[in-house]
Amino acid sequence: MIPPAHGGTLVDRSLRSEVLDRRISEIQDLPRLRPSLDDLYDLDKIGIGAYSPLEGFMGSAEVDSVERQGRLPNGLPWTVPIVLTPPGPANRAIIDSAAAGDDLVLEDGTGGALGVLHLAEKFPLDRARFAQSVYATTDVRHPNVADLANWGDTCLAGTVDVLRRLPLPVGRQELTPRETRELFRTKGWSSVAAYQCRNPPHVAHEYLQRVTLERPDVDGLLIHPVVGRLKAGDYRPEVILAAYEALVRNYYSPQRVVLSALSITMRYAGPKAAIFLSIVRKNFGCSHYIVGRDQAGVGTYYDPYAAHRIFDEYDVGVVPLRYEESYFCRKCGETTSARSCGHGAEDRIDTSQTRIRKALKDGGAIPRELLRPEVAEILRAPNVLIEPDR
Ligand SMILES: [Zn+2]
């Protein structure tokens, strides 16, 4: 069954065109805030219902509940607080004079109005508590913990109305939950597995997707790469999309696979991120969710299988498909895992990112245990990585 949205109803906070024209004239004189790009991605996702049941940015009681128990106050699983914390002195002045009941315009970096916040509450951001509860560390070497220092000191809570979509990194290749649900319906799928990723596909990723497609209880696969603001050294959003397009076009049945991007800021929160990302995919209409080894991890902050185990604690309403590490076995002559391959570690070929990047740099034919040649060709182009200075 295609699941209903998280909490039962798919939220829609985007204004219809007839309302929109009136609202735009009404908001001319309202105070204007310029949130960070991270917060604008979240605004956009609230608007399209990707964060159902959220209709706005969280208040202090919701944040407290999420941090304390990984659930909304009504008990529904939710592991990452969604807060609005506009940074900088210009925002500061507006935040200080704003009071509950005020309407505030949220604008993008060019001054265009994206949405309106109906302010219900403002409260201080507790960075250390946020970091510890979501990321299980306050170590500033963790990329998301480091980001917290750039957030504003005050959280603004309240429902939002979204006037238009943010200009998205890969444009129209980002379907809304309503669009994916309609697409699944027209394809006749009643069960869809979501594949979370943030890298171009190598052969081990393809293996997990194929194993999933072979399951009799899965009608289709949504490949849903996160392409919001990533971290330095990650592949650029358009490169990730192009690499997946090459894989889908050259190798997969178009009857079984949908590719669409998801622009949110990646939370490298290991298990807590896995739950959050599975809830988002449920809102897009997915009934199953693929959880590989060390999903949404970074460095050595999380046990590689913590993201598997956390699904025992939370019934999100999707079926977690938990896969162990896969590898290329010399004796089997294919990508496999210890669930079917009986050979030892000495027969496994190194397929690490380090080796993939070296093989791409060295030129020549790419080993078949690493990448499809069509994918390798895209990754060999110049400027495919995000520079450290952003
Ligand atoms: Zn083997």
Tab-separated table of N, CA, C and O and ligand atoms in Angstrom, residues 327 329-333 336 341-343 347, ligand 1:
chain	number	residue	atom	x	y	z
A	327	TYR	N	30.141	-5.837	-1.446
A	327	TYR	CA	31.523	-5.717	-1.922
A	327	TYR	C	31.670	-6.523	-3.212
A	327	TYR	O	30.796	-7.335	-3.549
A	329	CYS	N	33.444	-9.499	-4.995
A	329	CYS	CA	34.203	-10.706	-4.658
A	329	CYS	C	34.881	-11.247	-5.919
A	329	CYS	O	34.227	-11.480	-6.934
A	330	ARG	N	36.189	-11.419	-5.819
A	330	ARG	CA	36.983	-11.913	-6.947
A	330	ARG	C	36.515	-13.310	-7.373
A	330	ARG	O	36.382	-13.598	-8.551
A	331	LYS	N	36.250	-14.182	-6.417
A	331	LYS	CA	35.857	-15.564	-6.742
A	331	LYS	C	34.440	-15.640	-7.300
A	331	LYS	O	34.164	-16.361	-8.247
A	332	CYS	N	33.510	-14.885	-6.704
A	332	CYS	CA	32.133	-14.863	-7.232
A	332	CYS	C	32.104	-14.129	-8.578
A	332	CYS	O	31.237	-14.382	-9.409
A	333	GLY	N	33.035	-13.199	-8.757
A	333	GLY	CA	33.086	-12.426	-10.002
A	333	GLY	C	31.993	-11.381	-10.081
A	333	GLY	O	31.626	-10.944	-11.170
A	336	THR	N	28.440	-8.547	-4.259
A	336	THR	CA	27.643	-9.470	-3.456
A	336	THR	C	27.746	-9.042	-1.997
A	336	THR	O	28.239	-7.955	-1.701
A	341	CYS	N	27.648	-14.780	-0.412
A	341	CYS	CA	29.012	-15.136	-0.805
A	341	CYS	C	29.710	-15.812	0.371
A	341	CYS	O	29.671	-15.312	1.490
A	342	GLY	N	30.342	-16.963	0.085
A	342	GLY	CA	30.992	-17.716	1.154
A	342	GLY	C	32.487	-17.505	1.227
A	342	GLY	O	33.181	-18.248	1.931
A	343	HIS	N	33.005	-16.528	0.480
A	343	HIS	CA	34.458	-16.348	0.429
A	343	HIS	C	34.937	-15.362	1.491
A	343	HIS	O	34.139	-14.621	2.065
A	347	ASP	N	39.377	-12.259	-0.703
A	347	ASP	CA	38.855	-12.267	-2.076
A	347	ASP	C	38.078	-10.998	-2.417
A	347	ASP	O	37.590	-10.842	-3.536
B	1	ZN	ZN	32.419	-14.649	-3.140
